[in-house]
Coordinates of C-alpha atoms in Angstrom, one line a residue:
Chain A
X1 CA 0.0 0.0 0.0
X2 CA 2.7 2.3 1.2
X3 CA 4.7 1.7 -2.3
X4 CA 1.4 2.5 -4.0
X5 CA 1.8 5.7 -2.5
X6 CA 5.3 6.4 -4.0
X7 CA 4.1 5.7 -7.2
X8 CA 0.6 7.7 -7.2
X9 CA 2.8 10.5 -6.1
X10 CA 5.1 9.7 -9.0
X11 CA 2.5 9.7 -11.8
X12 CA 1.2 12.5 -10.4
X13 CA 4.5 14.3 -10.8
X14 CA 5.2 13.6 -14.2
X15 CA 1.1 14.3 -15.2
X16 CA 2.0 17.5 -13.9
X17 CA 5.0 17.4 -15.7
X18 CA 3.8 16.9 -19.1
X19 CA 0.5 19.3 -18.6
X20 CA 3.1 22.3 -18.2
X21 CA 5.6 21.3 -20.8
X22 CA 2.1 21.5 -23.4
X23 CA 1.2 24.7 -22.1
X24 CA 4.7 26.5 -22.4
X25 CA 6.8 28.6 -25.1
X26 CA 8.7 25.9 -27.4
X27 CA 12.2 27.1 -25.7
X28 CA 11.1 27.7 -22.1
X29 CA 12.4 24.7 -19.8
X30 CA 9.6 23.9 -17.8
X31 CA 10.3 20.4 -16.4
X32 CA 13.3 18.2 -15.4
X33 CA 13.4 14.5 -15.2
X34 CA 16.0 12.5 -13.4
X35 CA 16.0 9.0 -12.8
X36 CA 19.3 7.5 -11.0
X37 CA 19.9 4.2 -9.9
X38 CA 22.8 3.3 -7.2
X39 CA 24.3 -0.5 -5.9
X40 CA 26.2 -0.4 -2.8
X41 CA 28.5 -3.3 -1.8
X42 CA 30.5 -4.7 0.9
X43 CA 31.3 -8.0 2.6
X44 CA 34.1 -7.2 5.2
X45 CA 34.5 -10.4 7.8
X46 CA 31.0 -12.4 8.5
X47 CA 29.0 -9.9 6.8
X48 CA 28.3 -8.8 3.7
X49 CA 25.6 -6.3 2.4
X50 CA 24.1 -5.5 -1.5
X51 CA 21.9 -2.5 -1.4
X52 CA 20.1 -1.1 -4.6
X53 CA 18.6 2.4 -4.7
X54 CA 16.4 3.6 -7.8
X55 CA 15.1 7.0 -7.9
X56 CA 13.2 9.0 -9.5
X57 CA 12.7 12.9 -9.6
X58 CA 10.4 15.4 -11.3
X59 CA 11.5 19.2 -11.2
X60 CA 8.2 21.6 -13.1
X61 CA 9.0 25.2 -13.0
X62 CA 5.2 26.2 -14.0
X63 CA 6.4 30.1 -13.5
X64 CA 9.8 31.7 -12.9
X65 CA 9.2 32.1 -9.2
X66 CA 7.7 28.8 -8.9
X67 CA 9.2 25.3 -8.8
X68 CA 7.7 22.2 -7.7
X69 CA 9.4 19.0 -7.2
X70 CA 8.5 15.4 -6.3
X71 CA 10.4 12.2 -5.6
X72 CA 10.5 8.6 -5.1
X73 CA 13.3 6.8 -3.9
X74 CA 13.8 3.0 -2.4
X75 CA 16.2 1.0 -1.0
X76 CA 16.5 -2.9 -2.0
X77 CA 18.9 -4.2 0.8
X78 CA 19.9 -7.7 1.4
X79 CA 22.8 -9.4 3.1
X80 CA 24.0 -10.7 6.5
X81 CA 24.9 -8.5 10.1
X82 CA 26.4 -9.9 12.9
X83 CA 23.5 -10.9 15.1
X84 CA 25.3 -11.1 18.9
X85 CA 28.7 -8.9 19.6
X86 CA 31.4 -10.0 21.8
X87 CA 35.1 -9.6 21.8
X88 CA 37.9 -11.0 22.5
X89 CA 38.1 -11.5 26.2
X90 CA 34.6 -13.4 26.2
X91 CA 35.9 -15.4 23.3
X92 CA 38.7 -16.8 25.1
X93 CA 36.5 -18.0 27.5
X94 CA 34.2 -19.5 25.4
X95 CA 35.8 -20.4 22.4
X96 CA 33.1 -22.9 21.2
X97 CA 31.0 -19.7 20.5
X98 CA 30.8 -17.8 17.1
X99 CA 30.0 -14.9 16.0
X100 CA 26.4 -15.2 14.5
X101 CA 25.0 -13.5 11.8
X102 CA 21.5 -12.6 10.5
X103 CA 20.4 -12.3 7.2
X104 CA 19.0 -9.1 6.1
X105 CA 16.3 -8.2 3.8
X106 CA 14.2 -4.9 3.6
X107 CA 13.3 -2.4 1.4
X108 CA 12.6 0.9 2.2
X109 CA 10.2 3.3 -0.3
X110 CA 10.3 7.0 0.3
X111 CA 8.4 9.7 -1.5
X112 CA 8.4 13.1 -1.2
X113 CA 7.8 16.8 -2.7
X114 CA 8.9 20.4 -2.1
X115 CA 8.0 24.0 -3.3
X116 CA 10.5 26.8 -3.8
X117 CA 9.1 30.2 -4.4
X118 CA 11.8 32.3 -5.6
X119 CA 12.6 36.6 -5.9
X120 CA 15.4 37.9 -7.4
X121 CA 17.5 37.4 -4.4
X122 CA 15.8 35.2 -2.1
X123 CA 13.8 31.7 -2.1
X124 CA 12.1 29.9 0.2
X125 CA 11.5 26.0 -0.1
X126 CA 9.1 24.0 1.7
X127 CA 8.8 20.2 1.6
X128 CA 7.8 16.5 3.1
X129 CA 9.4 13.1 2.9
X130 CA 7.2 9.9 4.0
X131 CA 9.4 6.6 4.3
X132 CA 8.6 3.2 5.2
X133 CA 10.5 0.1 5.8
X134 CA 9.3 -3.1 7.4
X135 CA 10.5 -2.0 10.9
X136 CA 10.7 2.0 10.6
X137 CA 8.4 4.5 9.5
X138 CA 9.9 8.1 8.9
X139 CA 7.8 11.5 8.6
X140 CA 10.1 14.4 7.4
X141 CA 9.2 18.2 7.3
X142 CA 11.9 21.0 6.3
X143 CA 12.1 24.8 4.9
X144 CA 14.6 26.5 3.7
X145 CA 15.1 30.0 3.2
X146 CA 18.1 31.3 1.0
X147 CA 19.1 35.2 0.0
X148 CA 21.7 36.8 -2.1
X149 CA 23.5 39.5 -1.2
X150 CA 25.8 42.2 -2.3
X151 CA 25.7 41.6 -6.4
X152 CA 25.6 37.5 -5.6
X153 CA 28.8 38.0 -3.6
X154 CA 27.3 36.5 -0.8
X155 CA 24.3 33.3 -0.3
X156 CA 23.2 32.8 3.4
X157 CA 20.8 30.1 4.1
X158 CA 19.1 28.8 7.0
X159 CA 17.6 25.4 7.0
X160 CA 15.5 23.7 9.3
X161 CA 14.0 19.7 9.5
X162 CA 11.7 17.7 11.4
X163 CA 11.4 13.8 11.5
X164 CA 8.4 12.2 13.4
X165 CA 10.0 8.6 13.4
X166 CA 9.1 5.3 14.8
X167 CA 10.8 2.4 14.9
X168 CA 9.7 -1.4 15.5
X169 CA 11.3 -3.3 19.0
X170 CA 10.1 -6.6 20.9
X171 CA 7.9 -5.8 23.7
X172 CA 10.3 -6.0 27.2
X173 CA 8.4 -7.9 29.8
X174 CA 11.5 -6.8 31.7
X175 CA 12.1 -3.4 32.8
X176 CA 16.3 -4.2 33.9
X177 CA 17.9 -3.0 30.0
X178 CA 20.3 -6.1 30.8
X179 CA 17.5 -8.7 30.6
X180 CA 16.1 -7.3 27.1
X181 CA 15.5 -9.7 24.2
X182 CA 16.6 -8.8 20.3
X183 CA 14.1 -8.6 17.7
X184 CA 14.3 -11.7 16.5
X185 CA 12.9 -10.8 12.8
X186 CA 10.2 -7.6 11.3
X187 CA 7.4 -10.0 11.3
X188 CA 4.1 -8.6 13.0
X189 CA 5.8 -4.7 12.7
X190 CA 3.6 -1.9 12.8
X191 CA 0.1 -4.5 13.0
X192 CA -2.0 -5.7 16.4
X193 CA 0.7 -8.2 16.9
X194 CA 0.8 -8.1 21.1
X195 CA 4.6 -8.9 20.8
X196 CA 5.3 -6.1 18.8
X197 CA 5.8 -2.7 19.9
X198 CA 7.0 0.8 18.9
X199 CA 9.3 3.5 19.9
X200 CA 9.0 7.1 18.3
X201 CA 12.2 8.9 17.2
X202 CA 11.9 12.7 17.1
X203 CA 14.9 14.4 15.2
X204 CA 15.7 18.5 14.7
X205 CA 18.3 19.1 12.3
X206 CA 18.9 22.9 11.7
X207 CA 21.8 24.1 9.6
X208 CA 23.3 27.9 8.5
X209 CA 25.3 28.2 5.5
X210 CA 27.5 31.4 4.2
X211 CA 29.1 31.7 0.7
X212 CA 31.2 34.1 -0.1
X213 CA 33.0 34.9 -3.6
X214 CA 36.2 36.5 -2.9
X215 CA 37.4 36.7 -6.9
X216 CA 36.1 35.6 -9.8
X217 CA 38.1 32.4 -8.7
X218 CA 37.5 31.9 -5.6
X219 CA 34.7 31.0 -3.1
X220 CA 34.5 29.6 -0.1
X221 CA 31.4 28.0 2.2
X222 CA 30.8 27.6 6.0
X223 CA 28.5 25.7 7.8
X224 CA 27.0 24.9 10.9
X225 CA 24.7 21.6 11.5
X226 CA 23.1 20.9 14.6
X227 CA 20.8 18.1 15.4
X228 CA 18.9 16.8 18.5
X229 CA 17.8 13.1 18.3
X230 CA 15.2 12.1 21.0
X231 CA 13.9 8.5 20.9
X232 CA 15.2 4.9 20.5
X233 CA 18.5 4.7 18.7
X234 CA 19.9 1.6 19.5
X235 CA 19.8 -1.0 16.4
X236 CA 16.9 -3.5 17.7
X237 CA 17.8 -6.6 16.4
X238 CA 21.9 -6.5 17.7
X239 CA 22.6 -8.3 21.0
X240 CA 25.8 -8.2 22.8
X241 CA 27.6 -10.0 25.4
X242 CA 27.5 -8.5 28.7
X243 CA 29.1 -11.3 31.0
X244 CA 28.2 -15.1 31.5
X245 CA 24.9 -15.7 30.2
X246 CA 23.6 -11.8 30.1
X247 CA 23.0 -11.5 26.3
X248 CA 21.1 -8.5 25.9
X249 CA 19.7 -6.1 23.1
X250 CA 21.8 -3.0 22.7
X251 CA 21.3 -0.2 24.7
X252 CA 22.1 3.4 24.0
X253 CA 20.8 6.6 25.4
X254 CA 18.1 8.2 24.0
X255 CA 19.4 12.1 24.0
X256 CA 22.3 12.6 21.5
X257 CA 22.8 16.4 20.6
X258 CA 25.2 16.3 17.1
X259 CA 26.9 19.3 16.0
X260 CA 29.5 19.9 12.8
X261 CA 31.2 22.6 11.1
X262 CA 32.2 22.0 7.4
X263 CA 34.7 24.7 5.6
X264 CA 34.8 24.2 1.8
X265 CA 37.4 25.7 -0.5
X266 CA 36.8 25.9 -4.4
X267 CA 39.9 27.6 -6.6
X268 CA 39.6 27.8 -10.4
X269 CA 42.5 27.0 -12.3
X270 CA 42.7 29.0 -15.2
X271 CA 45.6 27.4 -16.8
X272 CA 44.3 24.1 -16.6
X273 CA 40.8 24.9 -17.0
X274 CA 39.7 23.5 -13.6
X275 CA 38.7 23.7 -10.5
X276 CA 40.7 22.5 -6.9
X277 CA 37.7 21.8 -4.3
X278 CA 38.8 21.5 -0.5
X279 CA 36.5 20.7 2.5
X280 CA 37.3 20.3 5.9
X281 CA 34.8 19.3 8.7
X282 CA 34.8 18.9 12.4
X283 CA 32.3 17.2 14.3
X284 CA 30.8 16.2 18.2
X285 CA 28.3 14.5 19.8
X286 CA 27.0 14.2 23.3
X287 CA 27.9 10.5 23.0
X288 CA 31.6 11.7 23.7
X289 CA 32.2 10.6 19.8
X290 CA 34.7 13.0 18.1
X291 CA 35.2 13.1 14.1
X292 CA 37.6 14.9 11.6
X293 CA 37.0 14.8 8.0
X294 CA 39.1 16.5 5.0
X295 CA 38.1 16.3 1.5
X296 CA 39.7 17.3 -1.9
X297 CA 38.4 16.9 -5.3
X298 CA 39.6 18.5 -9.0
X299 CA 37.0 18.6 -11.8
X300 CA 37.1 19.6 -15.0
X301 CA 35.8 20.1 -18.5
X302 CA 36.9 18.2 -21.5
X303 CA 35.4 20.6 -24.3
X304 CA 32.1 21.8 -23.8
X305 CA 30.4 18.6 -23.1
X306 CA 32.1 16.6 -20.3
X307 CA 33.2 17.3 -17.1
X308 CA 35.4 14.8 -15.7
X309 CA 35.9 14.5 -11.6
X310 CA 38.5 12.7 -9.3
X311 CA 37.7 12.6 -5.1
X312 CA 39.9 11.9 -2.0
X313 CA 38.5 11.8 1.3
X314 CA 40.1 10.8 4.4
X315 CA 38.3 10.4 8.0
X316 CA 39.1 9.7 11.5
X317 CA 36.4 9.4 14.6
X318 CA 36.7 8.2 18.0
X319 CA 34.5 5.7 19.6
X320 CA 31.3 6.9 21.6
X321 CA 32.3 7.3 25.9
X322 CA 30.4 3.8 26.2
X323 CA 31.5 2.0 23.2
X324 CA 33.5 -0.9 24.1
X325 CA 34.9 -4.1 22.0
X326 CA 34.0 -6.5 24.7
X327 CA 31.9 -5.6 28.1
X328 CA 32.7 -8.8 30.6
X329 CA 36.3 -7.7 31.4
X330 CA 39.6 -7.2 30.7
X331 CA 41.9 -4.4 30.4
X332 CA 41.2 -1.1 29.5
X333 CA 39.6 0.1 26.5
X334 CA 38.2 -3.4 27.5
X335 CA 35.8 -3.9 30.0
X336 CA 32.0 -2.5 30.9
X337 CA 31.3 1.2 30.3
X338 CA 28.5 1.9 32.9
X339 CA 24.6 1.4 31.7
X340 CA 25.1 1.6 28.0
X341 CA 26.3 -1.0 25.5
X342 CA 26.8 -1.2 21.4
X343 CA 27.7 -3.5 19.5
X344 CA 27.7 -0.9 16.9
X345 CA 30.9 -0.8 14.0
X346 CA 30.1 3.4 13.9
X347 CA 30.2 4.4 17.3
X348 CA 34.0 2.4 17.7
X349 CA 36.6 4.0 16.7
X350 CA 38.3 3.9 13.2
X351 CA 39.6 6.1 10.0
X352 CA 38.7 5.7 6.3
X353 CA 40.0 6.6 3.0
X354 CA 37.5 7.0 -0.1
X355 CA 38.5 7.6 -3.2
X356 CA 36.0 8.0 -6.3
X357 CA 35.4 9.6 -9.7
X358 CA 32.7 11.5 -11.8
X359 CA 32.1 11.5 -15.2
X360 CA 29.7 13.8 -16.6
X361 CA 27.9 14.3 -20.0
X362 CA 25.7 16.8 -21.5
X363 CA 24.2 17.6 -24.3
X364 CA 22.5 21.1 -24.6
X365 CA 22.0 22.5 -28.4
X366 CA 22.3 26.0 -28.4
X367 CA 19.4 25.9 -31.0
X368 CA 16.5 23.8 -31.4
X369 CA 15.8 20.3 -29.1
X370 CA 17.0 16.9 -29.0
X371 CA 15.1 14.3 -30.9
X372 CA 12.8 18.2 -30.7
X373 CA 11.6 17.0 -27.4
X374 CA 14.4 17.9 -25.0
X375 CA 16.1 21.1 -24.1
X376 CA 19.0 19.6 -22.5
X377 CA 20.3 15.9 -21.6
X378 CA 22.6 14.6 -19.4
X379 CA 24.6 11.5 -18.2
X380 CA 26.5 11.1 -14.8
X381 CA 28.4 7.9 -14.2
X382 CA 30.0 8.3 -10.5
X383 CA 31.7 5.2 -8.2
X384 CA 33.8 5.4 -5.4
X385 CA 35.9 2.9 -2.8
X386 CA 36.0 3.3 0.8
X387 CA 37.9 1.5 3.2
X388 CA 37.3 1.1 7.0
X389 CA 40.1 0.6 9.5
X390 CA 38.9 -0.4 13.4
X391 CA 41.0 0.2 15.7
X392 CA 39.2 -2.0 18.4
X393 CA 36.1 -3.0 16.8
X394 CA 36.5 -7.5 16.4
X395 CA 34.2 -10.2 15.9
X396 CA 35.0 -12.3 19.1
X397 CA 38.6 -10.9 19.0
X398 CA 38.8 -11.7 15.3
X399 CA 40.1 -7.7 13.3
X400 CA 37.5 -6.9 10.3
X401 CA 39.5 -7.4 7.3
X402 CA 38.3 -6.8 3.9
X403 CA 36.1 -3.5 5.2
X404 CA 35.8 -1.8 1.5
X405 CA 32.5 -0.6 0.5
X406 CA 32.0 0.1 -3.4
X407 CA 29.0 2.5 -4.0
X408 CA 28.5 3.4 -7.8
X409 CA 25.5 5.6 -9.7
X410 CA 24.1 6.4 -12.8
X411 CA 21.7 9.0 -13.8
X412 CA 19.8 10.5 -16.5
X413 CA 18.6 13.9 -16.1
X414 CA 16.4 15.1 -19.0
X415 CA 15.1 18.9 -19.5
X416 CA 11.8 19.1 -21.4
Chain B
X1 CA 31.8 29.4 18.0
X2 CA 28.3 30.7 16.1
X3 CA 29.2 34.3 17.5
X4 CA 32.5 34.2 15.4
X5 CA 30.8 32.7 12.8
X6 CA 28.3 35.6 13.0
X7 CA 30.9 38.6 13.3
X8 CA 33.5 36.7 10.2
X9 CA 30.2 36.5 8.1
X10 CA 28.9 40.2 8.8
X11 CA 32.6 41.7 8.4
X12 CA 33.5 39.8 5.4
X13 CA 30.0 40.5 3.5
X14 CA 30.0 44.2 3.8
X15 CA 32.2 45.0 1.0
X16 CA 35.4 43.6 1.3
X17 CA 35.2 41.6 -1.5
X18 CA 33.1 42.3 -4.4
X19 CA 33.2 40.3 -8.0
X20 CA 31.3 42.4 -10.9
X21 CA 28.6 40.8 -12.5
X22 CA 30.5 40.7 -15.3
X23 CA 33.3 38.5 -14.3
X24 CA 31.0 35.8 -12.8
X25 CA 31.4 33.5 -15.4
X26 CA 33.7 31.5 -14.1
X27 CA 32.1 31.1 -10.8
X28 CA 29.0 30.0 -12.5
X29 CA 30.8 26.9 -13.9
X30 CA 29.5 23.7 -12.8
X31 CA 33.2 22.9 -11.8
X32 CA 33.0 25.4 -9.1
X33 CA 29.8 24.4 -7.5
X34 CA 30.3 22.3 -4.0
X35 CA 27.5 20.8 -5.3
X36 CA 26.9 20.7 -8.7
X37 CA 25.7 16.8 -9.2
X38 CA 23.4 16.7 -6.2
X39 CA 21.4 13.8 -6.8
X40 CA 25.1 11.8 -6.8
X41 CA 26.4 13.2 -3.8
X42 CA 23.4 12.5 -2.0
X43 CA 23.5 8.7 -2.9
X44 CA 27.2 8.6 -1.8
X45 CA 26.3 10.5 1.5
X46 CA 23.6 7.9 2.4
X47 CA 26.3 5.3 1.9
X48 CA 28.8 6.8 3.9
X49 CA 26.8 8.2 6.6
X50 CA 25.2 4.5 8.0
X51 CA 29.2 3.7 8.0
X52 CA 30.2 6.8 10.2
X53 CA 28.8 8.4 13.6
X54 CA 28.8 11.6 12.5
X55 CA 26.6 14.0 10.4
X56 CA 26.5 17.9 9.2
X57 CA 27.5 20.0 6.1
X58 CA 24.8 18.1 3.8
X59 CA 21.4 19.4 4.6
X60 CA 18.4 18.9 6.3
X61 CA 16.0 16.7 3.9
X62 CA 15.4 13.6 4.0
X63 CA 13.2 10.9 5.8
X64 CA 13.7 6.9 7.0
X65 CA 16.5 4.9 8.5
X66 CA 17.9 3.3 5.6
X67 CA 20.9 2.5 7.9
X68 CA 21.7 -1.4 7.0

């Protein structure tokens, strides 16, 4: 029912879409299509996860203060995540015990829209996401207001969002967080079933941007995200290992205030006919988790038509105050951290490397259409590696080798 | 840290650097927009972001868990 909803909202779009292109001037572009499709992989020790995301995306500019946009996007997801975390210490002592995995298998649908009404110098966009997945269910409000100021010199925009989530558990029968079951699988989610429950999630993201031009080469960006997350965060179906025979679903807190500043950097290079990009962004968290994250990427354009990118990132985090690689003993960073526990790979901490490339292709006659249908056509091919390295996170005292991730997309973007 | 934000964003938009209309080109190019392919960056972010605790620099949108 839910994904019947994605796609009334879709054919509704593009109804729209093809009523406005009709009633238009022959060179006014009205309406954008863009349909992308992306396959995430990796299979690091144990585990292993395929996820494909199609989208679509319908842009309709009716008037040249209007624009209206609407948008479906899913995730297909299967694979296998370990089911029960302990570490090496536990291990030792029990070294008939494995690590046990579950397999995975959801799909998530998401639809959404947003109006922009735009000035000369200002717009303000307004919009809604609705997602569902077998255990989580995702309201999403935002605006976003943007000026221009000083001859386009300078952009500030202030952005705000709103999630009404909820998200599946097991009902407790116990109320001590060290006797709490796993959900065992998303069966009976979100229906009468009596051993079914759910949690809501609020979340308040608000962000600031400024962008300055400093010459006709150079501009820069700062930003400031903040976000308050209020509800049940820990990942239901993960137990871990608290001491002999205490296996118990993961338990986090429920407040966790996240904050980030991002400086970016772009320099064109005349002589080369490109353009140096630099980012840099610092981030914390109430959970004690620290991150660092610097970015560079050089594009440019081979003749008129294509635009080719290359990306390095590099990122370093620490772990959350209560993460821990095994919670029944031993030494320091070993050992119990109070009345929280994860099992969780991203609150542990690690660094990354990602490197990727872009390749873009358009197509826009100055006179006339393509195929007389199309003001302007374009192809972006993207993919990108990304390696993990934990510095404490095991699988019952077992390191995570083979931690690279390979996301790639393609998409079509078509200009009526 | 916002109130330095607030007083480096106030001094540095009141004139000190201006670029004429007329020599915008350049600026205008795709290659020096931080986010010129959105759509792409956005599928890369969602992939990254279930790997990493942290969050910020990328917007506000967006709706569901997604976080296998």
């Amino acid at each position: 029912m839910r994904v019947q909803l994605g796609k009334k909202a879709c054919a509704s779009s593009l109804a729209v879409a093809v009523l406005a292109v009709l009633g238009r001037p022959v060179n006014a572009q009205v309406a954008e299509v863009d349909t992308s499709h992306t396959v995430f992989y990796e299979a690091p020790t144990h585990t292993n996860m395929f996820v494909y995301t199609p989208s679509v995306d319908v842009k309709v500019a009716p008037s040249p203060w209007l624009e209206v946009r609407a948008g479906w996007e899913a995730d297909v997801v299967s694979g296998a995540s370990v089911s029960t975390k302990f570490g090496a210490v536990y291990h030792a002592s029990h070294p008939a015990d494995v690590v046990s995995t579950a397999s995975v298998h959801d799909l998530r649908n998401m639809a959404g829209g947003e109006l922009t009404v735009k000035g000369d110098t200002t717009s303000l966009t307004g919009g809604y996401d609705y997602s569902t997945e077998h255990d989580y269910q995702s309201n999403s409000l935002h605006v976003n207001a943007r000026a221009d100021a000083f001859q386009h010199n300078t952009q500030f925009a202030l952005s705000y969002g709103h999630n009404f989530d909820r998200v599946c558990d097991r009902v407790q029968t116990e109320s001590d967080p060290t006797r709490w079951s796993a959900l065992e699988t998303s069966t009976g989610c979100f229906t009468a079933d009596a051993t079914r429950t759910t949690h809501s999630i609020a979340i308040d993201t608000f962000e600031s941007s400024w962008a300055q031009s400093w010459t006709p080469i150079v501009e820069t960006q700062l930003t400031y995200t903040a976000q308050l997350v209020d509800g049940f965060q820990s990942d239901p179906y993960r137990s871990v290992i608290l001491g002999e025979a205490i296996k118990t679903q993961e338990h986090v807190p429920n407040e966790r205030a996240r904050q980030a500043v991002t400086g970016r950097l772009a320099v064109y290079l005349r002589g080369i006919k490109g353009a140096l990009r630099f980012s840099l962004r610092g981030y914390s968290d109430t959970w004690a988790l620290r991150s660092a994250t610097a970015e560079a990427e050089f594009e440019k354009n081979l003749g008129d038509s294509v635009r080719v990118m290359l990306r390095g990132r590099f990122y370093k985090q620490s772990g959350a105050v209560f993460w821990s690689d095994d919670y029944t003993g031993g030494d320091p960073p070993l050992g119990p951290r109070g009345q929280y526990w994860t099992g969780d790979r991203e609150l542990s901490p690690f660094w990354s490397w990602l490197a990727g490339f872009r390749f873009v292709w358009t197509d826009e006659p100055e006179h006339g259409r393509i195929l007389g249908l199309l003001e302007s056509f374009k192809f972006v091919g993207s993919a990108s590696v990304t390696s993990f390295s934990y510095d404490q996170y095991t699988l019952g005292g077992l390191p995570v080798s083979d931690a690279r991730a390979y996301v790639g997309t393609v998409s079509l973007v078509a200009a009526f | 840290m916002i109130r330095a934000f607030a007083i480096v964003a106030v001094v540095a938009s009141t004139g000190c650097a201006t670029v004429a209309p007329q020599q915008r080109a350049i600026l205008a190019d795709p290659t020096m927009q931080f986010d010129s392919e959105a759509r792409h960056e956005a599928a890369l972010r969602h992939a990254i972001d279930n790997r990493e605790g942290s969050m910020g620099g990328t917007g506000v949108a967006g709706g569901g868990c997604g976080c296998n």
